[in-house]
mmCIF file of C-alpha atoms in Angstrom:
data_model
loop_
_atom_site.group_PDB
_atom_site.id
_atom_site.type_symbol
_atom_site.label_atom_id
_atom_site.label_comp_id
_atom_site.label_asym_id
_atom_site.label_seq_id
_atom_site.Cartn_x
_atom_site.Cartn_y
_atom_site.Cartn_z
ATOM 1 C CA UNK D 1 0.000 0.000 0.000
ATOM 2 C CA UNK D 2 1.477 3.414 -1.180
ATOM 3 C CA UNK D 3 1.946 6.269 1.741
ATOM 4 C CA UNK D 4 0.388 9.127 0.590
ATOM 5 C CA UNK D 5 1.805 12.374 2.397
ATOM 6 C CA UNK D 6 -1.058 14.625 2.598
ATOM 7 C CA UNK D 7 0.006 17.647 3.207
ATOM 8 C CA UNK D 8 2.888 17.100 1.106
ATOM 9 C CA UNK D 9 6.440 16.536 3.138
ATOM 10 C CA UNK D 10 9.298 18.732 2.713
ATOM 11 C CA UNK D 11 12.232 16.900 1.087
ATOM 12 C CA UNK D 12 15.986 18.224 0.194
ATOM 13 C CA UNK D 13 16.812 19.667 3.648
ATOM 14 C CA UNK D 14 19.277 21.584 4.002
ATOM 15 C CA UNK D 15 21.222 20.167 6.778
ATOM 16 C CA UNK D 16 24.866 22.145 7.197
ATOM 17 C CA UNK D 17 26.737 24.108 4.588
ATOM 18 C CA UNK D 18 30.419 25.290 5.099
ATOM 19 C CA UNK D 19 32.533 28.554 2.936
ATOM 20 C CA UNK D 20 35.461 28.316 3.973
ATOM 21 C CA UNK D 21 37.237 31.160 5.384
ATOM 22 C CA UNK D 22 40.447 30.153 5.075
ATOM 23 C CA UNK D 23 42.149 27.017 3.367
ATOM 24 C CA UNK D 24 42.296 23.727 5.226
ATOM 25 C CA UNK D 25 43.244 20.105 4.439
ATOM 26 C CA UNK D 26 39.637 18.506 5.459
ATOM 27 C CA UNK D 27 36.328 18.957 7.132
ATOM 28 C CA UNK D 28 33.656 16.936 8.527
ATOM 29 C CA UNK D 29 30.066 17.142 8.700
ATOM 30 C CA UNK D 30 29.239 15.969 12.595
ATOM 31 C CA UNK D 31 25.652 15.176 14.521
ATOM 32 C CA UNK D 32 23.846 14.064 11.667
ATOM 33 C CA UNK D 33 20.337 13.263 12.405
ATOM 34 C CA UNK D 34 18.771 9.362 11.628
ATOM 35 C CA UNK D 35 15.757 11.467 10.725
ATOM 36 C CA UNK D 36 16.168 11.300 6.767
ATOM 37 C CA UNK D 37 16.028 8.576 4.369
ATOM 38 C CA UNK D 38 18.800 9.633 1.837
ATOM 39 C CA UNK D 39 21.827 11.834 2.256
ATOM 40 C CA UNK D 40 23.521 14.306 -0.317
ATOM 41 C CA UNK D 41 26.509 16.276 -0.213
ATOM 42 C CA UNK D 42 27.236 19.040 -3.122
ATOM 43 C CA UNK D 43 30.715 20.314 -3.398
ATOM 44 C CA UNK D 44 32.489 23.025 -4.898
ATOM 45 C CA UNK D 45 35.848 23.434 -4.773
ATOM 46 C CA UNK D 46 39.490 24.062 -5.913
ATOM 47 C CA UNK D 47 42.828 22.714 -4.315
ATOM 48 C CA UNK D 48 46.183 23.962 -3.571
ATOM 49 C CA UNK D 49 48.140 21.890 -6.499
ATOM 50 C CA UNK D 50 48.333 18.842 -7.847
ATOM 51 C CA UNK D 51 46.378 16.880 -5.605
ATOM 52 C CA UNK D 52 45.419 12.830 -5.468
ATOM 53 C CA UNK D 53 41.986 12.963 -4.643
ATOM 54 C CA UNK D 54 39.315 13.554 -2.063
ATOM 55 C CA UNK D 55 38.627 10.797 0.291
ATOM 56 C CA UNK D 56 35.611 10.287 2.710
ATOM 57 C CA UNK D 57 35.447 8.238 5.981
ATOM 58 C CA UNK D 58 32.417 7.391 7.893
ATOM 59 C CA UNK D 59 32.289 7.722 11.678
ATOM 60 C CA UNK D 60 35.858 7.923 11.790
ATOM 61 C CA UNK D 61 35.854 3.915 10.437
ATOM 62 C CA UNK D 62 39.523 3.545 9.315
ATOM 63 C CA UNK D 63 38.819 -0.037 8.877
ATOM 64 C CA UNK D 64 40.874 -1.839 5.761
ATOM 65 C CA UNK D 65 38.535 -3.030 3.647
ATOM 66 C CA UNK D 66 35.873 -1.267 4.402
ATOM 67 C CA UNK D 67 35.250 1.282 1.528
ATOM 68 C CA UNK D 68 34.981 -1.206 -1.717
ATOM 69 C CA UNK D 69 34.666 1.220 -4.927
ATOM 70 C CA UNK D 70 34.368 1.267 -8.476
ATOM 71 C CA UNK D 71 34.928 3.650 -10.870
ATOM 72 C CA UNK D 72 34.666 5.118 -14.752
ATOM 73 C CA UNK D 73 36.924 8.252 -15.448
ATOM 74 C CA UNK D 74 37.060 10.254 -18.793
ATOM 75 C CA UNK D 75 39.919 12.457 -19.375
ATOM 76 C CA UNK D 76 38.922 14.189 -22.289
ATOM 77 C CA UNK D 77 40.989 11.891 -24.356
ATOM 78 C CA UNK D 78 40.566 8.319 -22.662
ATOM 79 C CA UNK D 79 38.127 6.162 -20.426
ATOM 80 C CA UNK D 80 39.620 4.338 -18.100
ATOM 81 C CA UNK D 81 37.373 2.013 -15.136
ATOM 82 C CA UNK D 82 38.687 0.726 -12.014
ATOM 83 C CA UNK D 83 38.417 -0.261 -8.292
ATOM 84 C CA UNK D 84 39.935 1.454 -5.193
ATOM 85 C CA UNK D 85 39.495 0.078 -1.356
ATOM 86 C CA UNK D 86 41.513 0.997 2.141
ATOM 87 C CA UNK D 87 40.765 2.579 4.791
ATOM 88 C CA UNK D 88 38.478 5.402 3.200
ATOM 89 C CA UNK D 89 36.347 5.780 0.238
ATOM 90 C CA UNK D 90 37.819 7.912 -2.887
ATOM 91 C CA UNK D 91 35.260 10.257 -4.090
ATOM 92 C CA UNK D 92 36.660 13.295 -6.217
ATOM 93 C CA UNK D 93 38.645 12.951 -8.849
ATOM 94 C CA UNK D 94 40.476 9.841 -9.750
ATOM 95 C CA UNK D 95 43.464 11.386 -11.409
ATOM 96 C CA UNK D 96 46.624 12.941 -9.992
ATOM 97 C CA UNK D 97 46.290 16.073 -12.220
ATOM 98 C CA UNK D 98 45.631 19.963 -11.697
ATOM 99 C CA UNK D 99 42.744 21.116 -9.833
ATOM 100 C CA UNK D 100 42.985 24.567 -9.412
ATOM 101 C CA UNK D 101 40.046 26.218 -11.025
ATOM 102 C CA UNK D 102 36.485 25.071 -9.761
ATOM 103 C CA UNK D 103 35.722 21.444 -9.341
ATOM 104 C CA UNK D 104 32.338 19.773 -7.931
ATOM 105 C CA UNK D 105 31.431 16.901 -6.619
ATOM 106 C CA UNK D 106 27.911 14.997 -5.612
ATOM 107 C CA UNK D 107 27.596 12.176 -3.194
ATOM 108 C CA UNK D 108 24.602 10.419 -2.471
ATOM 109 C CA UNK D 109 24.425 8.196 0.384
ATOM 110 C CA UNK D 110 21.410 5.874 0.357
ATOM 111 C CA UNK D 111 19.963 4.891 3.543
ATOM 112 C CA UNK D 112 22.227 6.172 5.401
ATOM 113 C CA UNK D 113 20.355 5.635 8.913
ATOM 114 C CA UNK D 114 19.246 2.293 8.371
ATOM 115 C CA UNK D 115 20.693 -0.517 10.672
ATOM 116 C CA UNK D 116 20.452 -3.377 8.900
ATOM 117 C CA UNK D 117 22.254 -2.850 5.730
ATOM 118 C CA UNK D 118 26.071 -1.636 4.649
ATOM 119 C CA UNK D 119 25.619 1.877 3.166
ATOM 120 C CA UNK D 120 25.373 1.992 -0.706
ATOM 121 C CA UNK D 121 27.395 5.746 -2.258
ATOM 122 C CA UNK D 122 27.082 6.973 -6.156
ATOM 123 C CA UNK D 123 29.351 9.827 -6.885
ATOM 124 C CA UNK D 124 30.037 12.322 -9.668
ATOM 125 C CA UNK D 125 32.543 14.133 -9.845
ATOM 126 C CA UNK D 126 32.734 17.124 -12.434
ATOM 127 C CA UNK D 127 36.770 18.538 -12.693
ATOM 128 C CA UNK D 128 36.336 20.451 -16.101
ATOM 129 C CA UNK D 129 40.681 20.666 -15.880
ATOM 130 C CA UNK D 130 41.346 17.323 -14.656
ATOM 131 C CA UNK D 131 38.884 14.446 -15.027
ATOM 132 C CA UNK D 132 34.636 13.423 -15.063
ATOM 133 C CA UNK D 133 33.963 10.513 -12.791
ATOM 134 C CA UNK D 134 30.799 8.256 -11.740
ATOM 135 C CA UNK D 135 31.231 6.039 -9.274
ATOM 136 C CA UNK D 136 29.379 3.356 -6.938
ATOM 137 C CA UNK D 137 31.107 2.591 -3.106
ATOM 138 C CA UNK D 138 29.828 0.906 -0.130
ATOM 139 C CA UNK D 139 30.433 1.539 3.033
ATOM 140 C CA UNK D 140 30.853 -2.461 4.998
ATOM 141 C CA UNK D 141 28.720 -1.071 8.052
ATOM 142 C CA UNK D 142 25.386 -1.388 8.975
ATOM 143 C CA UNK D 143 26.105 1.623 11.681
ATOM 144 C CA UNK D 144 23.787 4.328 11.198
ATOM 145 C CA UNK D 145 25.699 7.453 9.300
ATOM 146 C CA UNK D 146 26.723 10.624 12.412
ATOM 147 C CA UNK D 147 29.897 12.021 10.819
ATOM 148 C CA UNK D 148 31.566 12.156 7.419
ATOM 149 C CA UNK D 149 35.063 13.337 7.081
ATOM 150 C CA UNK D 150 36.449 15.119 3.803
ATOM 151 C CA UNK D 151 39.961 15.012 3.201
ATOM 152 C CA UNK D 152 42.707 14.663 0.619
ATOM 153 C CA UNK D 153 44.620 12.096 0.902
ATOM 154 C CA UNK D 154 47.567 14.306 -0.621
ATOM 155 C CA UNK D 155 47.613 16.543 2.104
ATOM 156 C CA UNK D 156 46.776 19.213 -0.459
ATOM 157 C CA UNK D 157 44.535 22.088 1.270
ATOM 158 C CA UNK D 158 40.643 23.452 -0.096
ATOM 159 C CA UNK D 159 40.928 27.132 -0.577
ATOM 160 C CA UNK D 160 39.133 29.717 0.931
ATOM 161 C CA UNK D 161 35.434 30.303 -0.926
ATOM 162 C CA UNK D 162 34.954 26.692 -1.512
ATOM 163 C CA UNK D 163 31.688 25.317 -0.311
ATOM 164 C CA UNK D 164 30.514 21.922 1.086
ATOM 165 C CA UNK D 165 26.842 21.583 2.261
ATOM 166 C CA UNK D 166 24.740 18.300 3.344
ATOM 167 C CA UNK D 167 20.819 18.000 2.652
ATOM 168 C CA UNK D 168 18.688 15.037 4.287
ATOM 169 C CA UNK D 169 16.381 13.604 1.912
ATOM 170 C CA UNK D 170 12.959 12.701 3.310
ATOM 171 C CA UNK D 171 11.259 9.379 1.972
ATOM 172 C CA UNK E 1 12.170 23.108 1.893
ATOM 173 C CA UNK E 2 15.674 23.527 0.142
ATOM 174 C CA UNK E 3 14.936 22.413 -3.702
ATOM 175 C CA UNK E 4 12.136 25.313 -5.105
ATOM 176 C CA UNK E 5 10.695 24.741 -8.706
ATOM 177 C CA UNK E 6 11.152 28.484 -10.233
ATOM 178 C CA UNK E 7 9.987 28.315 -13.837
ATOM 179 C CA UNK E 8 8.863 25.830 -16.246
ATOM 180 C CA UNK E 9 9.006 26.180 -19.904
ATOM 181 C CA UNK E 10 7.304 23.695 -22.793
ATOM 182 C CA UNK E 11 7.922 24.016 -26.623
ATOM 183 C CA UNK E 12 5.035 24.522 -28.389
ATOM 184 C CA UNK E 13 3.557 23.792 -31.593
ATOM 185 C CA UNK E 14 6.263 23.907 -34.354
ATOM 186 C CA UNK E 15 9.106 23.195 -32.294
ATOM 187 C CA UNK E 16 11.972 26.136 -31.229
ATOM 188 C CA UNK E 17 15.127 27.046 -31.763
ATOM 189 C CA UNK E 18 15.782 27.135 -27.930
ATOM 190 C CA UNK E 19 14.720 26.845 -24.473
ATOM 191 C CA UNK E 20 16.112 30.439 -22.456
ATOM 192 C CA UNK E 21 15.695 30.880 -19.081
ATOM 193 C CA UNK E 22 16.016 34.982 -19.394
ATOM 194 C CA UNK E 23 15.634 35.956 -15.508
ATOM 195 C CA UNK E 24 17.692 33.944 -13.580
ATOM 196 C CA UNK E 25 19.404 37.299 -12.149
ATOM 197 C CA UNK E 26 15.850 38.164 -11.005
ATOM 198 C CA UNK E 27 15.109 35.224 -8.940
ATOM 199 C CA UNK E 28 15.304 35.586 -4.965
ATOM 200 C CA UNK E 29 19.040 35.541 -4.401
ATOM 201 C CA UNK E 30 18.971 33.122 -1.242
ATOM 202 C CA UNK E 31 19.150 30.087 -3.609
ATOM 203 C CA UNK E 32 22.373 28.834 -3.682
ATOM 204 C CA UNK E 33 22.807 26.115 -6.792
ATOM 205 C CA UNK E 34 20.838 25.798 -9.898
ATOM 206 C CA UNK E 35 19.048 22.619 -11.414
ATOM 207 C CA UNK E 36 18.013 22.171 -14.503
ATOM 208 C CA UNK E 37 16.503 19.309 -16.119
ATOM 209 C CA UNK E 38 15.511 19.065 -20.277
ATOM 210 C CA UNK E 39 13.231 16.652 -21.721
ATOM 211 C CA UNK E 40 13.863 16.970 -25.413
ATOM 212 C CA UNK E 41 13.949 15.411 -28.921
ATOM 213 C CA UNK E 42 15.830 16.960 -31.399
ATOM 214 C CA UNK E 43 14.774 17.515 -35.223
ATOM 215 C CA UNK E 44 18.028 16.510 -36.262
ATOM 216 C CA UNK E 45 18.467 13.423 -39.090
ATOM 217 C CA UNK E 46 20.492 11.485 -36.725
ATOM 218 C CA UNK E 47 20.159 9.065 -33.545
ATOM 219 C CA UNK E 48 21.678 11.710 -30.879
ATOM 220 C CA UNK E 49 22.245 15.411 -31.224
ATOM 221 C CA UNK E 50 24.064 17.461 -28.381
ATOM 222 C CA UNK E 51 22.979 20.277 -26.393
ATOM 223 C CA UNK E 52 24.407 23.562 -26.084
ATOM 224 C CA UNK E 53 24.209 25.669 -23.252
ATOM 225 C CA UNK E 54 24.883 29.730 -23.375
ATOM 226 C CA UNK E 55 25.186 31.326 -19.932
ATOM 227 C CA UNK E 56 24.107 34.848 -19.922
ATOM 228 C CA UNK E 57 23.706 34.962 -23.702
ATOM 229 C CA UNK E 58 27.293 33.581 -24.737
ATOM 230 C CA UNK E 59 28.948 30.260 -25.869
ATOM 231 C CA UNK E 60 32.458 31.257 -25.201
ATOM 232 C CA UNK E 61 35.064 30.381 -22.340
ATOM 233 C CA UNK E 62 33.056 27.032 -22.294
ATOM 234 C CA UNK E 63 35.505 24.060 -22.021
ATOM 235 C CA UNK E 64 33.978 20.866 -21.196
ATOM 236 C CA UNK E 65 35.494 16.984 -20.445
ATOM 237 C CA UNK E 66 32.831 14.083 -21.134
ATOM 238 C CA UNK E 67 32.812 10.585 -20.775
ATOM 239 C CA UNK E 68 29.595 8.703 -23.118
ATOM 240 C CA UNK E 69 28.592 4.841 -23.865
ATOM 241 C CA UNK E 70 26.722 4.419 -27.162
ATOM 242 C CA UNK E 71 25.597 0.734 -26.445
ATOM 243 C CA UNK E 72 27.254 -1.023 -29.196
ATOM 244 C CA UNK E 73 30.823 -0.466 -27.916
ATOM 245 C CA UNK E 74 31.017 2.713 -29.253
ATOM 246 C CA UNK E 75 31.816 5.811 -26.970
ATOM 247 C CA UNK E 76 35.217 7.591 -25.079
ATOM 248 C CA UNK E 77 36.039 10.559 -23.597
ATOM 249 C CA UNK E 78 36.269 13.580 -25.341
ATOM 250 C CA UNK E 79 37.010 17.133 -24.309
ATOM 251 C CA UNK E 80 35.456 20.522 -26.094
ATOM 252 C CA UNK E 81 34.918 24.110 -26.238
ATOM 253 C CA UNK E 82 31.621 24.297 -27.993
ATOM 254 C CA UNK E 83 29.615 24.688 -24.638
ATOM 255 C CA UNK E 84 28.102 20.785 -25.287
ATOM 256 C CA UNK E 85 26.552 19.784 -22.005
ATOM 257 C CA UNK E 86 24.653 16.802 -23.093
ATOM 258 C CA UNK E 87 22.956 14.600 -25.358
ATOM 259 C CA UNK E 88 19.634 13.740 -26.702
ATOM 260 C CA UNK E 89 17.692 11.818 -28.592
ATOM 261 C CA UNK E 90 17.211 12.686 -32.815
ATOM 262 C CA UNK E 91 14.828 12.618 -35.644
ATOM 263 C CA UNK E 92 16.343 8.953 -36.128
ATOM 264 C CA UNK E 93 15.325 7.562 -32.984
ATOM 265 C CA UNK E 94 12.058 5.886 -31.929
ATOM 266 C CA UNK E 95 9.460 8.082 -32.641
ATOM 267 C CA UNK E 96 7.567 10.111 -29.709
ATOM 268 C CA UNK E 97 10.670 8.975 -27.506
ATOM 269 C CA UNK E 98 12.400 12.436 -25.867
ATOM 270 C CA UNK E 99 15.859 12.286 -24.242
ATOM 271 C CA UNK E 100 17.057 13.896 -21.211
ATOM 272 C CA UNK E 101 19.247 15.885 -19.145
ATOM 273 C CA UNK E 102 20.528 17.250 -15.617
ATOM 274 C CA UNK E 103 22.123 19.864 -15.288
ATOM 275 C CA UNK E 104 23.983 21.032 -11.660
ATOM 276 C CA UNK E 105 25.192 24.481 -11.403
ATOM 277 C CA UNK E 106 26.560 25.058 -7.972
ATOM 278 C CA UNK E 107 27.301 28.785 -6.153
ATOM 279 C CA UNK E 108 25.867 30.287 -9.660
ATOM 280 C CA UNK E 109 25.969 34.040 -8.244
ATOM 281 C CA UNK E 110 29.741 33.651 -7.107
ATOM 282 C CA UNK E 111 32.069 35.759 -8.731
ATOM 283 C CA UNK E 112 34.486 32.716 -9.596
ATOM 284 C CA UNK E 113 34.721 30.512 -12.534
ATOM 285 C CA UNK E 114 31.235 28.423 -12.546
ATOM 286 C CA UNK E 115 32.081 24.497 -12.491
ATOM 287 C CA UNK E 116 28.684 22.729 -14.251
ATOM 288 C CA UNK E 117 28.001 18.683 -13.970
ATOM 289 C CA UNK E 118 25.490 17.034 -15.932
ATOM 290 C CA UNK E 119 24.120 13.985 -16.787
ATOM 291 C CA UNK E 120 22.200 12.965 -19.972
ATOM 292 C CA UNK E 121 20.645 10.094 -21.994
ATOM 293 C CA UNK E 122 19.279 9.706 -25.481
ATOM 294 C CA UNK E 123 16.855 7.145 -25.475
ATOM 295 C CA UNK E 124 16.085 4.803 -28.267
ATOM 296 C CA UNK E 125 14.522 1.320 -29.014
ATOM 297 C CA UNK E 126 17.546 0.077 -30.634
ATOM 298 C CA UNK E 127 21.017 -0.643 -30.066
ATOM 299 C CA UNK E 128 22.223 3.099 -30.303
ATOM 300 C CA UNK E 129 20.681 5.208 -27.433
ATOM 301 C CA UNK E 130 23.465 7.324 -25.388
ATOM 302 C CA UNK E 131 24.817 8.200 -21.818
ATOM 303 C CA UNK E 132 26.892 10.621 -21.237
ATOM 304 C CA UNK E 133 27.997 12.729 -18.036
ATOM 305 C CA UNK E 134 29.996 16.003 -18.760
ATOM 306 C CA UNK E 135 32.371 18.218 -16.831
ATOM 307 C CA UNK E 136 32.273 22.262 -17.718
ATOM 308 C CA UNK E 137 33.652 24.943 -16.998
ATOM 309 C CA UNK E 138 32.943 28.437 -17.333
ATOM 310 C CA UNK E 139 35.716 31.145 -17.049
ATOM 311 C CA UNK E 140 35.115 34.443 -18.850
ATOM 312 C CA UNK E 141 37.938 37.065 -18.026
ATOM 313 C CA UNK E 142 35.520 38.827 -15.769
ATOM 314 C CA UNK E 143 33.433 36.234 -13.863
ATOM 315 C CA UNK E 144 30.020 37.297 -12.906
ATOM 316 C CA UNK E 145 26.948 35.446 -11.421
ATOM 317 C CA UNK E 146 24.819 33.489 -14.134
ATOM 318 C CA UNK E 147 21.498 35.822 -15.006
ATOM 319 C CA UNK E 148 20.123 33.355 -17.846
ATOM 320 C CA UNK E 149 20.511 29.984 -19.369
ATOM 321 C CA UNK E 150 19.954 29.475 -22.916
ATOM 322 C CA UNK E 151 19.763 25.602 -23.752
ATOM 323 C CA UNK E 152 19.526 24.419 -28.112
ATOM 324 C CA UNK E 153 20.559 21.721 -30.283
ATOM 325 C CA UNK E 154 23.829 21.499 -32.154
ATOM 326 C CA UNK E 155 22.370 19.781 -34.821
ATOM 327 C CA UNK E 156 18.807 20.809 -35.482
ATOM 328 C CA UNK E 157 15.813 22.190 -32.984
ATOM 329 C CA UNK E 158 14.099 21.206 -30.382
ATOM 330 C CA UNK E 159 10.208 19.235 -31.040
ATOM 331 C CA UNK E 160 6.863 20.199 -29.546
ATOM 332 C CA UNK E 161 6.250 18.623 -26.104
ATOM 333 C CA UNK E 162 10.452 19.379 -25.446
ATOM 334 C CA UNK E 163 10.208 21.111 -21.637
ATOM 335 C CA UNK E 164 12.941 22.529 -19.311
ATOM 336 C CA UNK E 165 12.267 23.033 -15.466
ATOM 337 C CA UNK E 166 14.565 25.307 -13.781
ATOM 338 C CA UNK E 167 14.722 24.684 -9.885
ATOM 339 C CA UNK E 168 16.586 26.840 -6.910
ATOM 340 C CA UNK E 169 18.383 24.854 -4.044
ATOM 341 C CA UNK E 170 19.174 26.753 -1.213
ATOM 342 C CA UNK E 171 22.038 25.443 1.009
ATOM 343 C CA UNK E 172 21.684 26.245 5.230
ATOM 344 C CA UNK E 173 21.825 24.730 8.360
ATOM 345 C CA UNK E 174 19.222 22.427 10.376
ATOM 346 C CA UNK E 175 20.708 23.333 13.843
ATOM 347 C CA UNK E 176 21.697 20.292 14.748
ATOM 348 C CA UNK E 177 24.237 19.169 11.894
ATOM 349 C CA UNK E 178 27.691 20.558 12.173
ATOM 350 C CA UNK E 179 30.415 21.363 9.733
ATOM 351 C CA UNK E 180 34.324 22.221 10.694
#
């Protein structure tokens, strides 16, 4: 039997948002609510040089292991697919390369509150200058999602004016 | 509620040349990021035609990077600076069968170069029907905040019953979730 929400339920709630005022080498989104079916982080950003690539953990899991990916990258001249794993998930931009002028990224995190299933990620990831990604992860936990930590696993730093925000999607 | 539907436009009988959302710089200027999303069918004599986007009236300072599967093998990675942001199905493909496209454009009132994602598909009943997801960036010597998006075909028009929704997403804070 389909719920019918009646008066209609607000969905795409904005949750935090972040413009950074000066440059640092992550950030993490903290006390998310289990209120939410879906989660969704939109970034925009640039780095400090040639960086590796953005990585996220999940409640500060550094389990091995525990962040299977999979990837497709175009370069503008070649597509390439492939798999990454470790102690984090890989989420913006697969290639070592320049990404100094604007970059964005979009992560959706499905059912990220549930307890009885490992948490299913699609990412794309727009770098205009570098590479265009979509990829699928999982994180191995059936932990309800409460933090998510952005860094680079380069140690290259985000620049002040980027943006990072989080919205809860209602189901 | 953070994603707000702003305008709504449908071709009409006889097809058009173009789609133009003319006043973005009027909307209320607490959105944050831009959505678009194109349902469209192109008149060109082909199986996929590619969509252009203009921002504030011009094609130039438009580099893309896209990545596309053509479902016979075919497809690659290709880069660009004819403001492409998708594809779409073509006068070729099944008939009454419309393509379509996403289009993210974050912080589009910054004054910094505008990074754009999108995602797009060209359906068809065949083997040849399209995916592609683009990269693009727009850098004009003087960056401004986007005031209107003009979306048309490279190869032909767009049909009657072709429609582009323009939404507003407006980034904040619930209180309780914490960013540092």
């Amino acid at each position: 039997m389909p719920t019918v929400y009646s008066p209609p339920v607000s969905t795409y709630v904005a949750l935090a948002t972040t413009t950074l005022a000066s440059t640092t080498t992550e950030l993490t989104f903290s006390n998310i609510p289990s209120s939410y079916r879906d989660l969704i982080i939109v970034a925009n950003f640039r780095m400090s040089g040639v960086a590796s690539a953005t990585r996220a953990q999940f409640n500060g899991d550094t389990t091995s292991g525990n962040y299977p990916t999979v990837w497709m990258v175009g370069t503008g001249s070649t597509a390439v697919s492939s798999t990454d794993g470790g102690t984090s998930m890989r989420i913006f931009g697969q290639n070592a390369g320049p990404k100094t002028v604007g970059q964005m990224g979009i992560v959706q995190i499905m059912d990220y509150s549930a307890t009885d299933k490992h948490k299913t990620v699609l990412v794309r990831y727009s770098g205009a200058d570098n590479d265009i990604t979509a990829q699928a992860g999982r994180w191995a936990s059936t932990n309800a999602i409460t933090t998510i930590r952005l860094f680079d696993s380069g140690g290259q730093s985000y620049q002040i004016g980027d943006t990072f925000s989080l919205y809860g999607i209602e189901a | 509620m953070s994603m707000t539907l702003i305008e709504h436009i449908e071709v009409g009988s006889g097809g058009a040349a173009s789609i133009s959302f003319v006043s973005v710089g009027d909307i209320p200027s607490d959105y944050t990021d831009l959505l678009v999303v194109l349902s469209g069918r192109s008149t060109a004599g082909a199986n996929v035609d590619g969509i252009r986007i203009a921002l504030n009236g011009s094609t130039s300072n438009l580099t893309h990077r896209r990545l596309i599967g053509g479902g016979s093998g075919s497809g690659g990675s290709a880069s660009g600076t004819n403001g492409e942001i998708g594809l779409i199905s073509a006068a070729n493909n099944t008939a009454n069968t419309f393509g379509n496209c996403q289009i993210y454009i974050p912080n589009y009132r910054s004054t910094s170069a505008k990074s754009i994602s999108a995602d797009s598909v060209s359906e068809n009943n065949s083997t040849e029907a399209y995916q592609g997801i683009y990269a693009m960036l727009w850098n004009p010597a003087s960056n401004v905040p986007i005031t209107s998006i003009t979306l048309d075909m490279l190869g032909g028009n767009l049909v009657q019953y072709s429609s582009a929704t323009l939404y507003g997403i407006t980034a904040g804070s619930d209180g309780t979730t914490t960013v540092s």
